[in-house]
XYZ file of C-alpha atoms in Angstrom:
758
model
C -13.833 65.682 8.388
C -10.636 66.235 6.115
C -10.163 64.336 2.534
C -7.106 62.779 1.460
C -6.781 61.427 -2.339
C -4.121 58.999 -3.372
C -3.621 57.328 -6.415
C -4.151 53.268 -5.651
C -6.635 51.777 -3.213
C -4.035 49.669 -1.457
C -2.067 52.686 -0.683
C -5.478 54.412 0.588
C -5.943 51.482 2.777
C -2.592 51.792 4.165
C -2.741 55.516 5.027
C -6.176 55.398 6.147
C -4.987 53.100 9.182
C -2.187 55.507 10.200
C -4.587 58.744 10.026
C -7.456 57.565 11.754
C -10.913 59.096 12.681
C -11.366 62.421 10.964
C -9.716 61.403 7.579
C -11.336 60.065 4.723
C -8.799 58.437 2.349
C -10.082 57.821 -1.344
C -8.157 56.749 -4.525
C -8.100 58.464 -7.932
C -6.836 55.186 -9.638
C -4.256 56.985 -11.536
C -4.777 59.632 -14.109
C -8.010 61.001 -14.148
C -7.548 63.504 -17.215
C -5.987 63.066 -20.408
C -5.468 64.970 -23.846
C -8.329 64.306 -26.143
C -7.533 61.331 -28.288
C -7.826 63.210 -31.642
C -6.050 65.720 -33.493
C -6.196 69.182 -32.168
C -5.595 67.876 -28.626
C -2.315 70.405 -28.438
C -2.599 73.693 -30.160
C 0.451 75.476 -31.332
C -1.119 78.282 -32.863
C -3.087 78.889 -29.772
C -0.189 79.008 -27.306
C -0.189 75.510 -27.251
C -3.453 75.143 -25.607
C -3.863 71.678 -24.271
C -7.545 70.219 -24.668
C -8.031 67.372 -21.883
C -10.860 65.191 -21.108
C -12.194 63.130 -18.103
C -10.848 59.726 -18.517
C -14.107 57.401 -18.564
C -12.833 54.388 -16.597
C -12.152 56.729 -13.703
C -15.451 58.877 -14.046
C -17.095 56.726 -10.935
C -13.938 57.551 -8.752
C -13.867 61.198 -9.413
C -17.542 61.390 -8.524
C -16.869 59.929 -5.306
C -14.057 62.278 -4.404
C -16.528 65.078 -5.400
C -19.232 63.857 -2.888
C -16.571 63.397 -0.262
C -15.352 66.894 -0.761
C -18.252 68.505 -0.248
C -18.630 67.249 3.151
C -14.768 68.082 4.072
C -12.933 70.912 5.634
C -9.301 70.348 3.841
C -8.182 68.424 0.923
C -5.029 66.724 0.950
C -3.743 65.804 -2.631
C -1.349 63.022 -1.939
C -0.611 61.238 -5.174
C 3.118 60.126 -5.792
C 5.967 62.233 -5.065
C 7.247 62.827 -8.955
C 6.218 65.044 -11.775
C 3.532 62.285 -12.722
C 1.713 62.773 -9.262
C 2.096 66.423 -9.206
C 0.317 66.493 -12.532
C -2.359 64.114 -11.264
C -3.158 66.406 -8.383
C -3.446 69.275 -10.202
C -5.908 67.711 -13.176
C -7.938 66.478 -10.143
C -8.100 69.934 -8.627
C -8.782 71.451 -11.946
C -11.741 68.943 -12.324
C -13.114 69.553 -8.878
C -13.033 73.137 -9.424
C -14.748 72.904 -12.582
C -17.673 70.882 -10.972
C -17.740 73.519 -8.248
C -17.149 71.061 -5.396
C -14.699 73.551 -3.659
C -16.475 75.572 -0.879
C -13.579 78.045 -0.174
C -11.691 74.964 2.094
C -7.977 74.743 1.832
C -6.127 72.557 -0.713
C -2.653 70.898 0.182
C -0.269 68.640 -1.334
C 1.197 65.981 0.522
C 4.083 63.729 -0.467
C 4.626 60.457 0.850
C 8.256 59.106 0.156
C 7.356 55.793 2.395
C 4.446 54.791 3.852
C 4.934 54.324 7.555
C 3.311 55.729 10.655
C 5.893 58.176 11.324
C 6.477 59.242 7.593
C 3.057 59.592 6.832
C 2.262 62.062 10.112
C 5.434 64.013 9.376
C 4.253 64.363 5.826
C 0.858 65.736 6.772
C 2.455 68.187 8.613
C 4.720 69.384 6.218
C 1.834 69.674 3.527
C 2.190 72.434 1.166
C 1.013 74.258 -2.248
C 1.069 72.488 -5.420
C 4.208 73.059 -7.510
C 3.250 74.293 -10.882
C 6.987 74.136 -12.062
C 6.385 70.161 -11.778
C 3.236 70.132 -13.171
C 4.399 72.306 -16.431
C 7.278 70.037 -17.075
C 4.961 67.239 -16.993
C 2.553 69.004 -19.424
C 5.313 70.147 -21.749
C 6.515 66.259 -21.707
C 2.932 65.001 -22.452
C 2.564 67.956 -25.426
C 6.025 66.807 -27.025
C 5.112 63.303 -26.761
C 1.671 64.192 -28.516
C 2.936 66.350 -31.093
C 5.734 64.137 -32.256
C 3.614 61.033 -32.187
C 0.488 62.580 -33.575
C 2.633 64.142 -36.659
C 5.111 61.272 -37.260
C 2.678 58.427 -36.923
C 0.550 59.547 -39.919
C 3.686 59.988 -42.100
C 4.788 56.293 -41.408
C 1.381 55.188 -42.297
C 1.876 56.998 -45.669
C 5.413 56.367 -46.358
C 5.706 52.611 -45.100
C 2.397 50.896 -43.762
C -0.560 51.545 -41.825
C -0.645 50.971 -37.926
C 2.818 52.276 -37.363
C 4.046 54.812 -34.563
C 6.868 56.865 -33.793
C 7.485 58.312 -30.380
C 9.808 60.869 -28.915
C 11.786 58.231 -26.882
C 10.946 55.044 -27.974
C 12.243 55.945 -31.302
C 16.009 56.570 -30.232
C 15.627 53.331 -28.027
C 14.792 51.460 -31.108
C 17.497 52.858 -33.018
C 20.022 51.715 -30.247
C 18.691 48.211 -30.848
C 18.713 48.405 -34.700
C 22.123 49.935 -34.835
C 23.636 47.229 -32.491
C 21.900 44.330 -34.690
C 23.454 46.035 -37.843
C 26.851 46.174 -35.891
C 26.561 42.399 -35.255
C 25.767 41.678 -38.845
C 28.876 43.746 -40.134
C 31.267 42.327 -37.515
C 33.858 39.907 -39.109
C 35.350 37.421 -36.423
C 39.211 37.414 -36.165
C 40.835 34.089 -35.289
C 43.622 34.038 -32.585
C 45.234 31.566 -30.399
C 46.453 31.508 -26.802
C 48.651 28.961 -25.148
C 48.599 27.962 -21.415
C 50.476 25.821 -19.464
C 49.035 23.209 -17.028
C 51.436 23.235 -13.884
C 51.347 21.577 -10.443
C 52.776 22.736 -7.102
C 52.156 21.536 -3.754
C 49.672 18.700 -5.053
C 47.571 21.908 -6.455
C 46.990 21.960 -10.106
C 46.760 25.485 -11.775
C 47.408 27.143 -15.093
C 49.208 30.175 -16.562
C 48.991 31.858 -19.652
C 51.861 32.723 -22.278
C 52.689 36.482 -22.335
C 56.150 36.518 -24.094
C 57.561 34.324 -26.589
C 60.968 34.395 -27.633
C 61.755 37.890 -26.240
C 58.720 39.478 -27.629
C 55.545 40.606 -25.479
C 52.473 39.035 -27.009
C 49.407 40.797 -27.984
C 45.998 39.373 -28.739
C 46.598 38.925 -32.241
C 50.206 37.945 -32.152
C 49.359 34.340 -32.997
C 46.503 33.988 -35.395
C 46.806 30.608 -37.118
C 47.097 27.177 -36.014
C 50.649 26.597 -37.704
C 51.680 29.263 -35.442
C 50.445 27.855 -32.420
C 51.627 24.397 -32.926
C 55.321 25.519 -33.436
C 55.111 27.662 -30.433
C 53.725 24.781 -28.402
C 56.307 22.351 -29.524
C 58.985 24.908 -28.676
C 57.419 25.500 -25.182
C 57.159 22.060 -24.465
C 60.814 21.323 -25.241
C 61.747 24.723 -23.092
C 59.790 23.642 -20.112
C 60.363 20.062 -19.901
C 62.555 20.481 -16.618
C 59.697 22.814 -15.222
C 58.822 26.421 -15.218
C 60.935 28.727 -12.793
C 59.130 31.230 -10.766
C 60.872 34.697 -11.974
C 58.740 37.129 -10.071
C 55.941 36.893 -7.228
C 53.810 39.892 -6.804
C 51.353 40.053 -3.868
C 48.898 43.324 -3.216
C 46.012 43.727 -1.147
C 42.932 45.700 -3.027
C 39.915 46.882 -1.698
C 36.288 46.248 -3.194
C 33.700 49.056 -2.307
C 29.861 48.181 -2.304
C 27.483 49.145 -4.872
C 25.251 52.201 -4.273
C 21.610 51.552 -2.884
C 19.268 50.879 -5.680
C 17.625 53.700 -8.163
C 14.666 52.717 -10.099
C 17.033 51.936 -13.150
C 19.644 49.769 -11.197
C 16.798 47.784 -9.580
C 15.535 46.884 -12.889
C 18.690 46.088 -14.187
C 19.799 43.929 -11.110
C 16.206 42.255 -10.892
C 16.354 41.117 -14.725
C 19.980 39.824 -14.010
C 19.488 38.376 -10.509
C 15.687 37.269 -10.559
C 14.753 37.041 -14.346
C 11.947 39.896 -13.900
C 11.148 42.094 -16.656
C 10.867 45.938 -15.971
C 7.164 45.845 -15.972
C 7.153 42.990 -13.558
C 9.866 44.540 -11.274
C 7.947 47.963 -11.081
C 4.453 46.290 -10.409
C 6.042 44.203 -7.533
C 8.142 47.258 -5.998
C 4.679 49.273 -6.209
C 3.224 46.633 -4.226
C 5.871 46.574 -1.453
C 5.568 50.444 -1.391
C 1.907 50.790 -1.031
C 1.701 48.237 2.026
C 1.434 44.896 2.735
C -0.472 43.388 5.873
C 2.706 41.821 8.145
C 0.108 40.673 10.815
C -0.324 44.064 12.350
C -2.038 45.940 9.535
C -0.966 47.404 6.024
C 2.436 48.716 6.066
C 4.849 50.016 3.398
C 7.984 47.816 3.088
C 10.182 50.024 0.600
C 10.421 53.978 0.116
C 9.076 55.203 -3.240
C 10.341 53.128 -6.195
C 10.633 55.561 -8.920
C 13.989 57.676 -8.329
C 17.143 58.062 -9.650
C 18.875 59.172 -6.540
C 21.392 57.199 -4.400
C 20.902 59.247 -1.113
C 19.747 57.766 2.015
C 17.943 59.666 4.995
C 20.153 60.172 8.005
C 17.335 58.561 10.321
C 17.602 55.407 7.764
C 21.371 55.229 8.040
C 21.426 55.134 11.710
C 19.160 52.440 11.706
C 21.049 50.442 9.118
C 24.411 50.838 11.070
C 22.700 49.715 14.177
C 21.643 46.542 12.686
C 24.982 45.967 10.953
C 26.606 46.020 14.029
C 24.382 43.661 16.051
C 23.986 41.220 13.190
C 27.270 41.182 11.449
C 29.557 42.622 14.240
C 31.041 46.024 14.778
C 34.255 45.100 12.595
C 31.889 44.917 9.592
C 30.630 48.480 10.103
C 32.899 51.472 8.816
C 33.809 54.213 10.930
C 31.119 56.720 9.459
C 28.540 56.187 6.901
C 29.081 55.889 3.300
C 27.702 58.327 0.764
C 27.374 57.806 -2.893
C 27.002 59.969 -6.152
C 24.721 59.373 -8.838
C 26.174 58.345 -12.352
C 22.648 59.334 -14.010
C 22.491 62.310 -15.755
C 19.807 64.841 -14.242
C 19.452 62.978 -11.125
C 16.770 64.626 -8.870
C 18.840 64.200 -5.682
C 16.046 65.481 -3.371
C 14.599 62.180 -3.294
C 16.049 58.986 -1.581
C 17.291 55.737 -3.175
C 14.948 52.756 -3.057
C 15.027 51.254 0.524
C 13.532 49.047 3.102
C 11.382 51.503 5.214
C 12.875 49.735 8.158
C 16.325 47.843 8.159
C 15.028 46.004 11.087
C 12.438 44.528 9.143
C 14.563 41.363 7.788
C 13.335 39.203 4.841
C 13.057 36.058 7.030
C 10.793 37.621 9.526
C 7.982 38.791 7.067
C 8.454 36.072 4.404
C 4.978 34.449 5.813
C 3.249 37.504 4.683
C 4.646 38.036 1.028
C 4.042 36.281 -2.238
C 7.233 34.548 -3.691
C 7.845 37.170 -6.118
C 7.499 40.100 -3.361
C 9.847 38.277 -0.947
C 12.457 37.935 -3.650
C 12.570 41.609 -4.708
C 12.284 42.775 -1.021
C 15.230 40.728 -0.053
C 17.096 41.721 -3.096
C 16.222 45.579 -2.024
C 17.149 44.995 1.821
C 20.628 43.030 0.787
C 21.650 45.700 -1.173
C 20.621 48.632 1.091
C 22.405 46.945 4.167
C 25.391 46.157 1.902
C 26.076 49.423 0.769
C 26.689 50.756 4.309
C 28.796 47.743 5.452
C 32.839 47.788 5.357
C 34.786 47.223 2.025
C 35.931 43.749 0.977
C 39.583 43.072 1.185
C 41.138 40.857 -1.373
C 44.550 39.529 -1.520
C 45.725 39.176 -5.129
C 48.836 37.436 -6.474
C 50.859 37.546 -9.717
C 53.334 34.747 -10.542
C 55.591 35.180 -13.669
C 57.066 31.885 -14.732
C 60.161 31.548 -17.035
C 60.037 28.733 -19.618
C 63.465 28.652 -21.021
C 65.180 31.544 -22.495
C 62.817 34.589 -23.418
C 59.583 32.816 -22.785
C 57.150 33.868 -19.934
C 53.976 32.765 -18.461
C 51.710 34.468 -16.118
C 49.297 33.171 -13.547
C 46.895 35.406 -11.458
C 44.958 34.525 -8.401
C 43.264 35.793 -5.271
C 41.693 34.903 -2.102
C 38.976 37.116 -0.190
C 40.902 37.944 3.120
C 37.995 39.771 4.543
C 34.454 39.458 2.746
C 32.835 42.729 4.300
C 29.877 43.461 2.223
C 30.436 40.559 -0.036
C 29.138 38.216 2.480
C 25.861 39.656 2.112
C 25.554 40.953 -1.474
C 27.341 41.078 -4.760
C 26.361 43.164 -7.707
C 25.436 41.275 -11.063
C 27.127 41.503 -14.150
C 25.773 41.613 -17.851
C 27.344 39.470 -20.592
C 29.586 37.379 -18.384
C 32.226 35.598 -20.307
C 33.985 32.611 -18.689
C 35.455 32.964 -15.218
C 37.830 35.393 -14.236
C 41.451 34.283 -13.652
C 41.612 36.669 -10.661
C 39.324 34.364 -8.642
C 41.548 31.294 -8.838
C 43.742 30.063 -5.872
C 47.047 29.659 -6.468
C 49.235 27.209 -4.364
C 52.102 28.685 -2.148
C 55.187 29.571 -4.258
C 58.271 31.629 -3.826
C 60.923 33.113 -6.287
C 63.310 30.565 -8.037
C 60.949 27.552 -7.193
C 60.855 25.309 -10.218
C 57.258 24.215 -11.088
C 56.451 21.100 -12.458
C 54.880 21.218 -16.244
C 52.272 18.693 -16.970
C 51.435 20.176 -20.795
C 51.491 22.921 -22.923
C 47.967 23.824 -24.637
C 47.284 25.781 -27.500
C 43.435 26.833 -27.756
C 41.971 28.670 -30.643
C 39.471 31.559 -30.275
C 37.453 33.854 -32.505
C 36.475 37.491 -31.702
C 32.956 38.031 -30.545
C 30.436 40.840 -31.949
C 28.898 42.825 -29.155
C 25.863 41.198 -27.410
C 22.627 42.115 -28.206
C 20.600 44.339 -25.699
C 18.877 42.571 -22.933
C 16.185 44.341 -20.743
C 19.058 45.149 -18.025
C 21.507 46.323 -20.561
C 19.120 48.558 -22.677
C 17.832 50.394 -19.380
C 21.468 50.855 -18.461
C 22.256 52.500 -21.872
C 19.231 54.651 -21.845
C 20.083 55.993 -18.258
C 23.861 56.599 -19.272
C 22.605 58.559 -22.345
C 19.972 60.603 -20.276
C 17.137 59.203 -22.449
C 13.732 58.771 -20.441
C 13.413 58.684 -16.736
C 13.025 56.352 -14.048
C 8.983 56.078 -14.717
C 9.400 55.435 -18.672
C 12.314 52.687 -18.991
C 9.185 50.050 -18.562
C 6.810 51.604 -20.991
C 9.586 52.177 -23.370
C 10.175 48.330 -23.878
C 6.795 47.446 -23.676
C 5.801 49.799 -26.681
C 8.704 48.395 -28.764
C 7.434 44.877 -28.141
C 3.577 45.666 -28.445
C 4.435 47.421 -31.912
C 6.346 44.549 -32.978
C 9.353 46.661 -33.616
C 11.269 44.123 -31.623
C 11.144 40.649 -30.253
C 12.606 39.415 -27.126
C 14.715 36.138 -28.008
C 16.554 34.261 -25.217
C 16.019 37.576 -23.490
C 17.792 39.312 -25.766
C 16.143 42.129 -28.211
C 16.157 41.859 -32.042
C 14.554 44.115 -34.291
C 11.820 42.904 -36.838
C 11.956 43.998 -40.419
C 9.401 46.601 -39.777
C 11.112 48.226 -36.685
C 14.481 48.304 -38.912
C 12.582 50.027 -41.901
C 10.904 52.505 -39.028
C 14.337 53.243 -37.419
C 16.022 53.702 -41.040
C 13.247 56.244 -42.169
C 13.449 58.176 -39.147
C 17.252 58.089 -39.062
C 17.327 59.315 -42.503
C 14.827 62.070 -42.614
C 14.405 62.975 -39.011
C 17.645 62.471 -37.488
C 17.774 65.105 -34.966
C 14.642 63.502 -33.227
C 16.083 60.249 -33.064
C 19.443 61.521 -32.033
C 20.622 60.286 -28.337
C 21.988 63.852 -27.475
C 18.932 65.772 -28.792
C 16.584 63.523 -26.647
C 18.797 63.618 -23.504
C 19.058 67.358 -24.323
C 15.228 67.550 -24.203
C 15.178 65.882 -20.691
C 17.855 68.577 -19.739
C 15.414 71.093 -20.672
C 12.185 69.653 -19.049
C 14.357 69.277 -15.657
C 14.963 73.086 -16.008
C 11.144 73.581 -16.591
C 10.797 71.691 -13.291
C 13.105 73.702 -11.478
C 11.690 76.948 -12.719
C 14.455 77.894 -14.791
C 12.936 77.704 -18.036
C 9.307 78.203 -19.624
C 7.608 75.140 -20.697
C 5.936 77.228 -23.693
C 9.369 78.409 -24.987
C 10.436 75.179 -24.816
C 7.420 73.826 -26.969
C 8.028 76.680 -29.173
C 11.718 76.222 -30.192
C 10.745 72.106 -30.453
C 7.659 72.789 -32.819
C 8.838 75.100 -35.603
C 11.634 73.094 -37.155
C 9.936 69.806 -36.366
C 6.716 70.556 -38.245
C 8.637 71.871 -40.953
C 10.572 68.607 -41.399
C 7.150 66.948 -41.153
C 5.613 68.862 -44.240
C 8.491 68.696 -46.222
C 8.615 64.813 -46.167
C 4.849 64.645 -47.302
C 5.731 64.450 -50.818
C 8.044 61.662 -52.520
C 8.037 57.831 -53.023
C 7.364 55.211 -50.348
C 9.851 53.863 -48.020
C 11.829 51.877 -48.297
C 12.032 52.187 -52.376
C 11.586 48.746 -54.094
C 15.008 47.143 -54.995
C 15.451 45.149 -58.131
C 16.531 41.722 -58.349
C 18.930 41.089 -60.893
C 19.846 37.387 -61.207
C 16.015 36.240 -61.975
C 12.903 37.428 -63.756
C 9.135 37.020 -62.977
C 8.171 33.169 -63.740
C 4.705 34.228 -65.011
C 5.472 37.117 -67.333
C 9.146 37.281 -67.451
C 9.113 40.861 -66.033
C 11.578 42.582 -63.600
C 11.350 41.141 -59.885
C 11.514 43.815 -57.046
C 12.035 43.517 -53.461
C 9.373 45.396 -51.615
C 8.087 46.181 -48.258
C 4.359 45.316 -47.320
C 2.254 44.422 -44.290
C 3.905 41.603 -43.592
C 7.520 42.706 -44.118
C 9.607 42.058 -47.075
C 8.183 40.079 -50.253
C 9.245 39.737 -53.841
C 6.874 40.823 -56.335
C 6.769 41.644 -60.292
C 7.322 45.207 -61.633
C 4.235 44.485 -63.767
C 1.682 44.737 -61.157
C -1.296 44.908 -61.287
C -1.235 43.166 -64.902
C 0.795 40.488 -63.325
C 0.126 39.598 -59.597
C 3.126 37.071 -59.109
C 4.749 37.398 -55.415
C 6.556 35.281 -53.015
C 8.164 35.318 -49.696
C 11.473 36.807 -49.546
C 13.121 33.642 -48.457
C 11.077 31.311 -50.822
C 12.941 30.045 -53.764
C 11.139 30.917 -57.215
C 11.587 27.202 -58.440
C 9.568 25.585 -55.168
C 6.436 24.954 -56.611
C 3.534 24.957 -53.823
C 2.614 21.498 -52.815
C -0.624 19.949 -53.676
C -2.371 18.497 -50.657
C -3.469 14.901 -51.881
C -7.081 13.657 -51.050
C -8.588 16.877 -50.202
C -10.123 19.818 -51.662
C -10.941 23.217 -50.212
C -14.159 22.901 -48.011
C -15.376 26.248 -49.451
C -14.865 26.437 -53.200
C -13.664 22.572 -53.954
C -10.248 24.030 -55.564
C -6.818 22.222 -54.627
C -5.594 22.833 -51.425
C -1.725 23.884 -51.360
C 1.142 23.774 -48.860
C 2.265 27.554 -48.739
C 4.615 29.935 -46.701
C 3.610 32.924 -44.788
C 4.839 35.309 -42.415
C 4.810 32.654 -39.474
C 5.847 29.677 -41.651
C 4.073 26.966 -43.787
C -0.040 26.639 -44.006
C -2.170 25.139 -45.953
C -4.341 27.592 -48.560
C -6.576 27.557 -51.012
C -5.163 27.435 -54.860
C -7.797 29.676 -55.934
C -6.723 32.659 -53.613
C -7.473 35.419 -53.830
C -11.203 34.414 -54.910
C -11.116 32.034 -52.010
C -9.065 33.055 -48.872
C -9.658 29.638 -47.048
C -6.576 28.690 -44.957
C -5.981 26.455 -42.118
C -2.723 25.394 -39.987
C -0.316 22.804 -41.552
C -0.097 21.149 -38.099
C -3.535 20.111 -37.075
C -4.148 20.845 -33.188
C -4.053 17.846 -30.945
C -6.907 16.887 -28.890
C -5.670 16.219 -24.936
C -9.201 14.991 -24.307
C -9.528 17.131 -21.327
C -12.819 18.924 -20.998
C -12.595 22.967 -20.915
C -13.504 23.944 -17.439
C -14.893 27.104 -18.406
C -17.611 26.291 -21.251
C -17.958 22.417 -20.428
C -18.452 21.704 -24.062
C -15.277 21.901 -25.798
C -12.015 20.017 -25.139
C -8.348 21.543 -24.499
C -6.648 21.522 -27.811
C -2.720 21.744 -27.990
C -1.782 24.247 -30.619
C 0.822 26.072 -32.105
C 0.874 29.882 -32.230
C 1.866 32.247 -35.270
C 5.513 32.367 -33.633
C 5.661 28.500 -32.991
C 4.982 28.676 -29.422
C 2.960 25.740 -27.995
C -0.089 26.559 -26.161
C -3.696 24.899 -25.194
C -7.235 26.411 -25.751
C -10.966 25.479 -26.229
C -11.947 23.590 -29.101
C -14.906 25.884 -29.380
C -12.924 29.012 -29.834
C -13.849 31.867 -30.504
C -17.212 31.040 -28.552
C -14.864 30.170 -25.742
C -11.601 31.755 -25.316
C -10.201 29.913 -22.413
C -6.434 28.978 -22.968
C -3.326 28.341 -21.021
C 0.471 28.460 -21.726
C 1.097 25.109 -19.498
C 0.050 21.659 -20.345
C -3.431 20.677 -18.872
C -3.873 17.690 -16.407
C -7.287 15.922 -15.722
C -8.427 16.216 -12.126
C -9.475 18.979 -9.835
C -7.428 20.858 -7.754
C -7.261 19.741 -4.211
C -7.307 23.179 -2.679
C -10.031 25.259 -4.865
C -11.491 22.756 -6.919
C -10.849 23.991 -10.278
C -11.443 21.399 -12.527
C -7.779 20.862 -14.257
C -4.274 21.377 -13.170
C -1.433 21.965 -15.460
C 2.341 20.889 -15.493
C 4.552 23.944 -14.963
C 8.258 23.804 -15.426
C 10.584 26.698 -14.045
C 14.481 26.877 -13.354
C 13.971 27.412 -9.671
C 11.396 24.802 -8.779
C 11.836 22.266 -11.770
C 8.558 20.438 -12.721
C 5.522 20.951 -10.737
C 1.715 20.230 -10.902
C 0.250 23.636 -10.304
C -3.450 25.334 -10.338
C -3.896 27.361 -13.271
C -6.020 29.890 -11.173
C -4.194 32.660 -10.008
C -5.647 33.287 -6.776
C -4.819 29.777 -5.760
C -1.230 28.916 -4.710
C -1.420 25.124 -4.919
C 1.631 23.410 -6.335
C 3.497 20.208 -5.910
C 6.845 18.622 -7.172
C 5.627 16.240 -10.318
C 7.513 13.441 -8.708
C 5.247 13.443 -5.868
C 1.987 13.624 -7.782
C 0.407 10.995 -10.543
C 0.383 12.874 -14.007
């Protein structure tokens, strides 16, 4: 018997089907070893020795692998085809060697870039040795992350507050978000005006923009206030009352080429734009499509490996794609030869393929009944992008019309029409931060030079320049990739770490730094600028790539990073806390008359008296000193009998005891509303409508914390017709509107709210 080890049980099931008898396929369930979670896991003074331990949750799986190996003739390590997968294979082999599970049997490395019968059998035939260059590159990355995190984080605890962390890659990403926010705050809007002529020709209305006034070509800020705009409007209305003359008409044809097939980052960006998926959601669904879905004839991998920065397509795939284009869209939509792309990403590993369907012939409509809604949407996105990239270019006819309005005044109208859609009939790439409509997409009526075009009116419009937009998930991933920061497998974890640490919040799908995020970023930028510098971080990625190619020693990489870094850390131990208190110049402490300071604490900035601890006066930063806390009438503190006050805190107003800090009783200002629906879990409490700390409505059991059942959607009394769960919920989405749905994840019951009695 031969033993094959993969990372996930879903992949194991799919591969087992292809290998058949004579093969046992087991899953490692991801990483099997990691650094010991304490100081000294990496020993710089001992040649960067790394101390590993078995991950407890995977102990049982390692035992199963060990047991199966003792009865096997060959071990095939088939973890994911990247550095992380190579390292998992190596760690597993080291564990098995330590347990003396090997009996002089061969150990081989296998990589599956796609999970189809042919690909699996080909990969097994091409089994090879473990690549220690890839393993060492991953070890170097892990050691770097540990050394930076384990030395910077305690410093942040000491200088700012407890519970903070810094990371080699997350910190430059945080700096990006903070610097963009400060750029927005420093931005000063400038006023400018434009003038447009509403025209009509051949019973078709269109508009044109003023580009020349009284012989001078206009720039963006040529007209900057209403008085100028009104004067120009009057002049042009008079000059054009007999109509505008077509002075020049330019026609040309341009070609638009399709976008390259997906890499990890472009998939994450496009899934965010088109589907509204976050990076983690996109990667989770892509993993499911890669590992295998049962499409009626057993499980099959539907896409190639989803962690890649390559835009290459295999020749075999190109042949199949071209065959499908010819049969489905016609030979006139097929270019003479395949289209090849060059990656824009720094340090791309071109040996891999782009993300593509494992078979172009497996069209989304044919397999939609086997996929969940999210799986289908992502698969369709990948399928369309892949097919479109090999279709003929789109041909677009453009026209520019110059129209004279009296002497020295000129308007310009742009328009276009798609003469031959080519790839655009299947797929168009999304864009970030779209502002209005593109003039070039307008259709213009037929005109010729010398024509007099009727003027309906001259309009003046006021505009203000806008600050750069905040980063969304798609634009942040794109910027990280452009700088060469991180790798395909790390983008999702970078974003989730920043959110989990409460360094940033995601408001209306845009990242905003919190106070603590700003303070951490400012501290690191001031005292560890090199290590949050974009070019330095990208340079480290270059060196890790050199290690993976065998061009650089991983130990020398660690050595050259460690010495200057630890000197900086040691030098930063002394000195004051950060940020230093700022004096408030225009008021004094209302309690003792002392100086007031703006300080940074556990919950962000606040105002405090400089005479602490003799005077304990504090208030929230945005709270007016003249605002006395309001006393709650007809109620006393249930714990000590003192007055209750309406106070302001980090998450808004709440009711607290006036005897604080001796009595710490507090309660929400708004009492939870009882929905009258029995909790389906404990059957004792009822579901209450509550408000989270950040103001979001949710529903939970009244017996909390004894019962922790909670939901985001409004509950509805009555059992689910499909699974019998005691309640349903009202869910509203952009794509489906308002529906009555079952809150149980495994149940798919959903009907439109209009068809159900609520």
